[in-house]
PDB file of C-alpha atoms and ligand atoms in Angstrom:
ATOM      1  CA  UNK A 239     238.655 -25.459 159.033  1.00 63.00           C
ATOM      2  CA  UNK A 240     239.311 -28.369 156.611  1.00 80.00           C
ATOM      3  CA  UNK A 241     237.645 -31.780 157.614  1.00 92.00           C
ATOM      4  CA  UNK A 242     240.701 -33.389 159.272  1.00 96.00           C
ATOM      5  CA  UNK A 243     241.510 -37.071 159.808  1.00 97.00           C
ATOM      6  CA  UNK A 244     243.165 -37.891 163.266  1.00 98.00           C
ATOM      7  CA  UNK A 245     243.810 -40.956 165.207  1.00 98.00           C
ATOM      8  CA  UNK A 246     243.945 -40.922 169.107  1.00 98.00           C
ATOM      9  CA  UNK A 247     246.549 -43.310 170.895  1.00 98.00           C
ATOM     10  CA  UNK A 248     246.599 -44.022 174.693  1.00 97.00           C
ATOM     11  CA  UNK A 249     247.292 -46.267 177.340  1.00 96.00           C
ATOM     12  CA  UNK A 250     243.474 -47.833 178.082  1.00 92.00           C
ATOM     13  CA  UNK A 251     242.308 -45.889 181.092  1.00 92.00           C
ATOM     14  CA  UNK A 252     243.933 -42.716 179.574  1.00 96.00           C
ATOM     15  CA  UNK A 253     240.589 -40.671 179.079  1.00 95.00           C
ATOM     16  CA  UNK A 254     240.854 -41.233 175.121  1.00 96.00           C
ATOM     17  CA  UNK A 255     237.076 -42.375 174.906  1.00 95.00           C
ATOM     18  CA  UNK A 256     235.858 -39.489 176.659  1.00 96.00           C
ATOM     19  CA  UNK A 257     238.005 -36.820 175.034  1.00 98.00           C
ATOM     20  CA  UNK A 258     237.246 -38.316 171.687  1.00 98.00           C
ATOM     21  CA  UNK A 259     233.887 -37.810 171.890  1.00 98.00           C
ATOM     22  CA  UNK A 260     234.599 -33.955 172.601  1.00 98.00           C
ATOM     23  CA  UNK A 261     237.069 -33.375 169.554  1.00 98.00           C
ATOM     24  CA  UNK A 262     234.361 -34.714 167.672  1.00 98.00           C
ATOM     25  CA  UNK A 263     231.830 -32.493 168.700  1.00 98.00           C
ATOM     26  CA  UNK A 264     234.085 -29.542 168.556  1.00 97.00           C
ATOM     27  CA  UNK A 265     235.531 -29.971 165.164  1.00 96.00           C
ATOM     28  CA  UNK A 266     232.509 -31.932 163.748  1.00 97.00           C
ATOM     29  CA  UNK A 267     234.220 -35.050 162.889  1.00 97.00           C
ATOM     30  CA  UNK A 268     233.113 -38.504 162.819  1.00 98.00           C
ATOM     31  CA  UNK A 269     233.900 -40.213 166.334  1.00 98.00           C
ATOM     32  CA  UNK A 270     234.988 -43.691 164.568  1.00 98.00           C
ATOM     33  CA  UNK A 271     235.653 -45.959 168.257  1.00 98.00           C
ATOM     34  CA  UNK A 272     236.376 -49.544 167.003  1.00 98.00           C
ATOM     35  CA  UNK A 273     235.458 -51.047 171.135  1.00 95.00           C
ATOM     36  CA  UNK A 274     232.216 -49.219 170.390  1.00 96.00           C
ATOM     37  CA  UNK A 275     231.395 -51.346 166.992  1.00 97.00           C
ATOM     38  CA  UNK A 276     232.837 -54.391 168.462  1.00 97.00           C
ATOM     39  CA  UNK A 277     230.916 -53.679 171.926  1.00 96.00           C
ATOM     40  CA  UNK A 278     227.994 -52.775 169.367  1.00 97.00           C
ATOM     41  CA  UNK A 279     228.230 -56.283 167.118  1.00 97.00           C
ATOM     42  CA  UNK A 280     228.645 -58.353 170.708  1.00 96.00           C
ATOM     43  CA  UNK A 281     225.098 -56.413 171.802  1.00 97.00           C
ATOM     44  CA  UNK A 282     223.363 -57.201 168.719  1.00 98.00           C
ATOM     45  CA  UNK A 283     224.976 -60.842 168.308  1.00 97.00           C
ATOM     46  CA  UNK A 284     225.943 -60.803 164.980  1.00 96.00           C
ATOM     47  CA  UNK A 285     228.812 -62.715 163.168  1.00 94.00           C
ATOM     48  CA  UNK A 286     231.602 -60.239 163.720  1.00 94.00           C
ATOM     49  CA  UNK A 287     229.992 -60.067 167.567  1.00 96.00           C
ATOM     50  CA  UNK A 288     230.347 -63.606 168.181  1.00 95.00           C
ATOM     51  CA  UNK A 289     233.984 -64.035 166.936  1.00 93.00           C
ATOM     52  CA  UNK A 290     235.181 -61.217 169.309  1.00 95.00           C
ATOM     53  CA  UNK A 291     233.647 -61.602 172.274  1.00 95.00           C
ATOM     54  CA  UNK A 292     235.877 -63.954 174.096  1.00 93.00           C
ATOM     55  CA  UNK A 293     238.958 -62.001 172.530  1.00 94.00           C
ATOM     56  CA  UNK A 294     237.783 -59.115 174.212  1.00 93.00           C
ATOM     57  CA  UNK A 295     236.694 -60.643 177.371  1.00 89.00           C
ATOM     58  CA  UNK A 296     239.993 -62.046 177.835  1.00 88.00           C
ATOM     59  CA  UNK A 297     241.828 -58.324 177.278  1.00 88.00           C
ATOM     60  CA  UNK A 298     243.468 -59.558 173.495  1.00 92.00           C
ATOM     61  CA  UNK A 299     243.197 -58.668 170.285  1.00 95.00           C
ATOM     62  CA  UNK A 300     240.660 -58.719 167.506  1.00 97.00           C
ATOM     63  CA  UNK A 301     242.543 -59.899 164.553  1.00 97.00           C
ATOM     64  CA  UNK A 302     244.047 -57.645 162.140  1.00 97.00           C
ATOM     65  CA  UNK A 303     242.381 -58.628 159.484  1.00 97.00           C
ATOM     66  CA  UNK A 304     238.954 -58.287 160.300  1.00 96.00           C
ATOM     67  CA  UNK A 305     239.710 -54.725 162.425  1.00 98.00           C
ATOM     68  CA  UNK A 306     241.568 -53.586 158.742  1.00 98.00           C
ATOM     69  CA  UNK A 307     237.943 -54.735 156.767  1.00 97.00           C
ATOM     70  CA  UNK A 308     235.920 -53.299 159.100  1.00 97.00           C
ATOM     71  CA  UNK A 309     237.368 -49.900 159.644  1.00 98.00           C
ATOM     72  CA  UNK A 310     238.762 -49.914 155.670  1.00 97.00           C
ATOM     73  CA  UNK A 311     234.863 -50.377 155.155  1.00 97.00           C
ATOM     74  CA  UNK A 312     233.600 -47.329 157.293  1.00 97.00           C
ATOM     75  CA  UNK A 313     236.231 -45.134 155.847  1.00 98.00           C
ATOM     76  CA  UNK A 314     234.965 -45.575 152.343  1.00 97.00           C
ATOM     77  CA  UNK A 315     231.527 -43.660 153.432  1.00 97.00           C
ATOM     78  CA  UNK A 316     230.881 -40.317 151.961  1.00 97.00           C
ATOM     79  CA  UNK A 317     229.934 -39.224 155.725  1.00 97.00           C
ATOM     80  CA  UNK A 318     234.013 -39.328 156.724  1.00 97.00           C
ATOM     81  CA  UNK A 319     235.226 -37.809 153.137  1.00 96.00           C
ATOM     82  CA  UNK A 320     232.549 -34.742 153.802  1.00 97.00           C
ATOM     83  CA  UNK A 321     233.114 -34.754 158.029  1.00 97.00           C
ATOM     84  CA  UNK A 322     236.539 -36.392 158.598  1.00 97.00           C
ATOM     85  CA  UNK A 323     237.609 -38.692 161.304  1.00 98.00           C
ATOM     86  CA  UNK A 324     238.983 -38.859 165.111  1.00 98.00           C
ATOM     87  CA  UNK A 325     239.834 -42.717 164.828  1.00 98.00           C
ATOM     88  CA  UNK A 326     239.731 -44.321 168.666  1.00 98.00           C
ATOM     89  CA  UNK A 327     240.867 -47.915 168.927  1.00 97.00           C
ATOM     90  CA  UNK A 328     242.493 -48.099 165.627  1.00 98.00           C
ATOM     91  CA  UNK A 329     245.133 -49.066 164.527  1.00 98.00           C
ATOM     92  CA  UNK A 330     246.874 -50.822 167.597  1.00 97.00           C
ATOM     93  CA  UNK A 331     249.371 -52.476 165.421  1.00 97.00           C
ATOM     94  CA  UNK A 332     252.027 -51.948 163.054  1.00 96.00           C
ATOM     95  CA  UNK A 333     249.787 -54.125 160.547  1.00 98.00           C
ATOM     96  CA  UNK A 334     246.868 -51.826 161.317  1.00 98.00           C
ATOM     97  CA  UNK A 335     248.858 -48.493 160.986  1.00 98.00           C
ATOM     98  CA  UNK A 336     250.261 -50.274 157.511  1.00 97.00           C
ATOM     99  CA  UNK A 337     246.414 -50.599 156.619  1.00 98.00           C
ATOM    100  CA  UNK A 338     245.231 -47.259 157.195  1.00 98.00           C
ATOM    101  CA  UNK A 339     247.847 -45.644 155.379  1.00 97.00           C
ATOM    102  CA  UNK A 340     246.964 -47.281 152.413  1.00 96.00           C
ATOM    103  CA  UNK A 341     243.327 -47.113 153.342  1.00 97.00           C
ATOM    104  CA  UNK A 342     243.517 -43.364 153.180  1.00 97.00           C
ATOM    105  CA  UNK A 343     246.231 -42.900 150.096  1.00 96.00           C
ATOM    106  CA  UNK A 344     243.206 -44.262 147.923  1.00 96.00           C
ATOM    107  CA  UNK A 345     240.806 -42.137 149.275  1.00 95.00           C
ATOM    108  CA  UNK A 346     242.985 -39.658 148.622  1.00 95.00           C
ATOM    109  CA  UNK A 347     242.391 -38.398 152.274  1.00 95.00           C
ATOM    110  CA  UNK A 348     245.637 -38.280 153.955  1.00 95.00           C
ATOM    111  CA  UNK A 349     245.770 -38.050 157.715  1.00 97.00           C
ATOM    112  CA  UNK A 350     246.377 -34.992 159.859  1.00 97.00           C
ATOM    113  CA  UNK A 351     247.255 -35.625 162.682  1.00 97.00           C
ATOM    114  CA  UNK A 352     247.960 -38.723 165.432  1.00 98.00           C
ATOM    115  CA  UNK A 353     247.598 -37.404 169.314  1.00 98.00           C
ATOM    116  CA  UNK A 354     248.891 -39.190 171.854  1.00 98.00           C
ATOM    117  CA  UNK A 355     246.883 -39.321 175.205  1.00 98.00           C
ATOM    118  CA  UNK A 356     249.738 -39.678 177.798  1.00 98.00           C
ATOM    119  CA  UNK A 357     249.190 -41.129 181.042  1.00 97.00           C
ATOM    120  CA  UNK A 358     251.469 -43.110 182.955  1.00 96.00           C
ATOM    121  CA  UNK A 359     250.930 -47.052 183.378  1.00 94.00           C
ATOM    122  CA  UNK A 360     249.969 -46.678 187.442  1.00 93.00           C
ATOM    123  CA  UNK A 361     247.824 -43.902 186.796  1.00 95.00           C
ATOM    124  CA  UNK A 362     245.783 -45.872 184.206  1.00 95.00           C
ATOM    125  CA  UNK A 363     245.507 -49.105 186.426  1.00 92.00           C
ATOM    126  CA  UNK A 364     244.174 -47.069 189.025  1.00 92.00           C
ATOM    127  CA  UNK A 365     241.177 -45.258 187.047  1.00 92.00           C
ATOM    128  CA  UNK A 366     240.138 -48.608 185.311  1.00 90.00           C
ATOM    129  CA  UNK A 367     239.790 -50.545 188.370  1.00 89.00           C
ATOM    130  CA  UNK A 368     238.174 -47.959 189.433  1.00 90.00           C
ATOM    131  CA  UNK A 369     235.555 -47.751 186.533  1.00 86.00           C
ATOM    132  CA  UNK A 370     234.562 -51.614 187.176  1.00 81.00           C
ATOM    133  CA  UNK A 371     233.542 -52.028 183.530  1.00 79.00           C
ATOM    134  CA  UNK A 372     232.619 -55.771 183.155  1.00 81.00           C
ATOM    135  CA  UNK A 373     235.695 -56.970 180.730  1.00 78.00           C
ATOM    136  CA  UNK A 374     238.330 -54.633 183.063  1.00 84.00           C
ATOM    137  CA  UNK A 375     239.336 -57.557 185.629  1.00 86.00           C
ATOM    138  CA  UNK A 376     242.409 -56.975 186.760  1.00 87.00           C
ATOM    139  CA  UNK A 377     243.456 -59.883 184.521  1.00 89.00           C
ATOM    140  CA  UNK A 378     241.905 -58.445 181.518  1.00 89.00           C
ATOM    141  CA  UNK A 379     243.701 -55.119 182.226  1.00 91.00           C
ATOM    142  CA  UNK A 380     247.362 -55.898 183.267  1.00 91.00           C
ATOM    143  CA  UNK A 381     246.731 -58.238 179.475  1.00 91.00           C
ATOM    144  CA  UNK A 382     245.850 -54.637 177.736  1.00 92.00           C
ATOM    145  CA  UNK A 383     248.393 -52.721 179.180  1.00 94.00           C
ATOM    146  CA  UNK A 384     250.934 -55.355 178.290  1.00 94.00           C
ATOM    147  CA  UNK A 385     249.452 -55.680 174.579  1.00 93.00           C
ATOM    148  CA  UNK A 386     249.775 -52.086 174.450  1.00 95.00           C
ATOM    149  CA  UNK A 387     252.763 -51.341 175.383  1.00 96.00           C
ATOM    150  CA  UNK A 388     254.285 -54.620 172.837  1.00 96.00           C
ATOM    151  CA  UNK A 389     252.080 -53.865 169.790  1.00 95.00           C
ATOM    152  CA  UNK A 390     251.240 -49.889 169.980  1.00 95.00           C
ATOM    153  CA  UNK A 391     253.365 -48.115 171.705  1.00 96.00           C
ATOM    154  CA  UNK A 392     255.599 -49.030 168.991  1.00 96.00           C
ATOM    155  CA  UNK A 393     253.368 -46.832 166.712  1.00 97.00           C
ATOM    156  CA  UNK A 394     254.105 -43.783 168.182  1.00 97.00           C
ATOM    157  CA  UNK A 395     257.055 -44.171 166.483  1.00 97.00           C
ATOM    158  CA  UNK A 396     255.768 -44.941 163.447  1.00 96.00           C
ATOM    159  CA  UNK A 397     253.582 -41.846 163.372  1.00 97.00           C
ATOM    160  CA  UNK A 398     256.679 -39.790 164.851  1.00 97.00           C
ATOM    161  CA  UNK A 399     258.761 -40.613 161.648  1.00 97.00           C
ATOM    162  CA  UNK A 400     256.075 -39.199 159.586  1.00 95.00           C
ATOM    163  CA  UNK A 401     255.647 -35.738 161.869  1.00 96.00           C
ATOM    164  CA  UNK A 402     252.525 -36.527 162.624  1.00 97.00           C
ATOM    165  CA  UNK A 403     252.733 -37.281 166.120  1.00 98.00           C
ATOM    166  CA  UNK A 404     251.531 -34.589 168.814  1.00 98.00           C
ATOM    167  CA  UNK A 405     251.903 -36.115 172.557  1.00 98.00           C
ATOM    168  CA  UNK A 406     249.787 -34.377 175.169  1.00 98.00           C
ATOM    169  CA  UNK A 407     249.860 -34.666 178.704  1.00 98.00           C
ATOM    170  CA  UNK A 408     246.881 -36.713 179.530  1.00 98.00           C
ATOM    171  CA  UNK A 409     247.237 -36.340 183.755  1.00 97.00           C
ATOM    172  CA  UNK A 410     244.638 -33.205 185.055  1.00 96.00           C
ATOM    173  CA  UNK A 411     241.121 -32.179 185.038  1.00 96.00           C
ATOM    174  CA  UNK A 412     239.051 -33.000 181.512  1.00 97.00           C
ATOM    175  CA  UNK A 413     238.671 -29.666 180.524  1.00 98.00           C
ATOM    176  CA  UNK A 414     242.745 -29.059 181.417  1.00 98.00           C
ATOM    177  CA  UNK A 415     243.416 -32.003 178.959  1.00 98.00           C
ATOM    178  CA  UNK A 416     240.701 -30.806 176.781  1.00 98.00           C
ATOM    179  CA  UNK A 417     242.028 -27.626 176.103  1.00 98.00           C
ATOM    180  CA  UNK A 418     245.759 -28.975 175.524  1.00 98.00           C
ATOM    181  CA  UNK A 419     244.171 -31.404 172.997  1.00 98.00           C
ATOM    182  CA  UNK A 420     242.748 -28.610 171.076  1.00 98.00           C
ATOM    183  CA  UNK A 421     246.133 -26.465 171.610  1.00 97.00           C
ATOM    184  CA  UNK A 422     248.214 -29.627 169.793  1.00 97.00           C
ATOM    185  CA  UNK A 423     245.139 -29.950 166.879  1.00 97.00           C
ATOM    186  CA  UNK A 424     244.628 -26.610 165.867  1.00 95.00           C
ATOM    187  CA  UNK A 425     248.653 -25.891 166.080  1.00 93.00           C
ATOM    188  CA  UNK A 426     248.556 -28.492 163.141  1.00 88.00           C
ATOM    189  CA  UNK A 427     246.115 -27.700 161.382  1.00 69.00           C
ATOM    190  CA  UNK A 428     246.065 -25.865 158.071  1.00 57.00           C
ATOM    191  CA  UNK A 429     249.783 -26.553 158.364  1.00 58.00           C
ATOM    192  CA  UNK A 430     251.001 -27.386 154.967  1.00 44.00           C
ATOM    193  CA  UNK A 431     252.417 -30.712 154.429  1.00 46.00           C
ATOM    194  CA  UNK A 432     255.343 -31.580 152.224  1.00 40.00           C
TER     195      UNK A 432
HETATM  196  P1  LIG B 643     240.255 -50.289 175.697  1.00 81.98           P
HETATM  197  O1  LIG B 643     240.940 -49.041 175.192  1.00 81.98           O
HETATM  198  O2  LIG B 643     239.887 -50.210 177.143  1.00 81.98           O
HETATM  199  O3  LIG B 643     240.967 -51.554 175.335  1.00 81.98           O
HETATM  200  P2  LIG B 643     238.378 -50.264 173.481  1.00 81.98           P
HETATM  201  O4  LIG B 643     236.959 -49.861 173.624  1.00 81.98           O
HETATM  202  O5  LIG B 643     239.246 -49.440 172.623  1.00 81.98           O
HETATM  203  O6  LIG B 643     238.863 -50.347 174.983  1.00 81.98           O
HETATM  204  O7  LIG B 643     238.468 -51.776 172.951  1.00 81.98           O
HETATM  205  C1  LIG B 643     237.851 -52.847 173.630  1.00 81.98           C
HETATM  206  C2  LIG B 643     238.374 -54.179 173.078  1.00 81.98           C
HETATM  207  O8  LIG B 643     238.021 -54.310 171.689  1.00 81.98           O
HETATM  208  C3  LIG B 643     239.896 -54.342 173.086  1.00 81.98           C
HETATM  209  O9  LIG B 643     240.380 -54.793 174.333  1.00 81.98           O
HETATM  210  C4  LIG B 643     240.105 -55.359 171.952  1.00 81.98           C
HETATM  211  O10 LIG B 643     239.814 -56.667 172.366  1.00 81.98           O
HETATM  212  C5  LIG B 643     239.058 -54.956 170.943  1.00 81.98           C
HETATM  213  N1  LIG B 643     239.589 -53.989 169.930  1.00 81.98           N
HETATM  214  C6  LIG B 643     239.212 -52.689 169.753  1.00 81.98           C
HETATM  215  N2  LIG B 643     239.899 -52.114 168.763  1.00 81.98           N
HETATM  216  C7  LIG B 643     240.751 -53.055 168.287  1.00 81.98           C
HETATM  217  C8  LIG B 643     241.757 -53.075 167.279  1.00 81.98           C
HETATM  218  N3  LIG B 643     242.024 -51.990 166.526  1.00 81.98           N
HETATM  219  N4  LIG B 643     242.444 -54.226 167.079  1.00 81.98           N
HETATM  220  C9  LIG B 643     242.197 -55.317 167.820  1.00 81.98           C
HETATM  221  N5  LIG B 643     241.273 -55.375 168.784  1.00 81.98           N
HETATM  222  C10 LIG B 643     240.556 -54.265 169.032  1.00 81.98           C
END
């Protein structure tokens, strides 16, 4: 199989983290989770750390121009052109989605495939209050879900347009979701595009 390049969209809550880290594993691409590299810059106080912290405490948004340099940087490495990509956080916004198209025209890497983790809004309140992660107050979250559903859900659109939208049913056991994952990736793969 081809190294393939595919972004993950979902409601927060929706399993995407943990599933990501399985298509990774499976089709030996490079898990690229934008939380985890802000979460990462916050532990090790750096620059970038500081200057999202309180964004992300308070459920918003990084701004779009330092989530296009950082992810437009990380694509450039020879590890994603060699592996490909499962992108997890990225893009959330029609600026973002703009970005990575262009991002990956000059790389010459176009993308495969965007799945979309579906799992409705009640569902996803309920698992994330019940994960008590520090920044999921119930504040933070009903800020996410409404972010979401204004700036990203609009993207599912966007990749729709393009046929390269696959939306899975994200409600059942992990392996169940797993396998249905794996079902909508490998019907796509070494499908030729126009
Ligand atoms: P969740 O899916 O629960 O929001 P993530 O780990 O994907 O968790 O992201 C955690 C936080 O990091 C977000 O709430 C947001 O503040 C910030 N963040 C992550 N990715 C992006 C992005 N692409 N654009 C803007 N902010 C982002």
């Amino acid at each position: 199989m081809s190294a393939m390049r595919l972004v993950i969209l979902g409601r927060q809550g929706s399993g995407k983290g943990t599933q990501s880290v399985r298509i990774a594993e499976t089709y030996g691409c490079i898990h690229v989770s934008t939380g985890d590299m802000l979460r990462a810059a916050v532990a090790e106080g750096t620059e970038l750390g500081m200057a999202a912290s309180a964004v992300m405490e308070s459920g918003g948004l990084v701004s779009d121009e330092i989530m296009n340099g950082i992810v437009a940087e990380r694509l450039a490495k020879p590890d994603i052109a060699a592996q490909g990509v499962l992108l997890d956080g990225f893009p959330r916004t029609a600026d973002q989605a703009d970005t990575l198209e262009s991002i990956l025209a000059d790389l010459d890497q176009p993308l495969t495939l965007a799945l979309n983790l579906d799992v409705p809004v009640d569902e996803v309140t309920r698992r994330m209050m019940a994960r008590g992660r520090s920044d999921d107050t119930e504040e933070a979250i009903r800020r996410r879900l409404q972010l979401y559903e204004e700036q990203t859900a609009p993207l599912l659109e966007w990749f729709g347009r393009r046929g390269l939208l696959a939306t899975v049913d994200g409600l059942g056991d992990e392996d169940e979701v797993f396998q249905r994952l794996q079902e909508a990736i490998e019907s796509t793969n070494g499908r030729s595009t126009p």
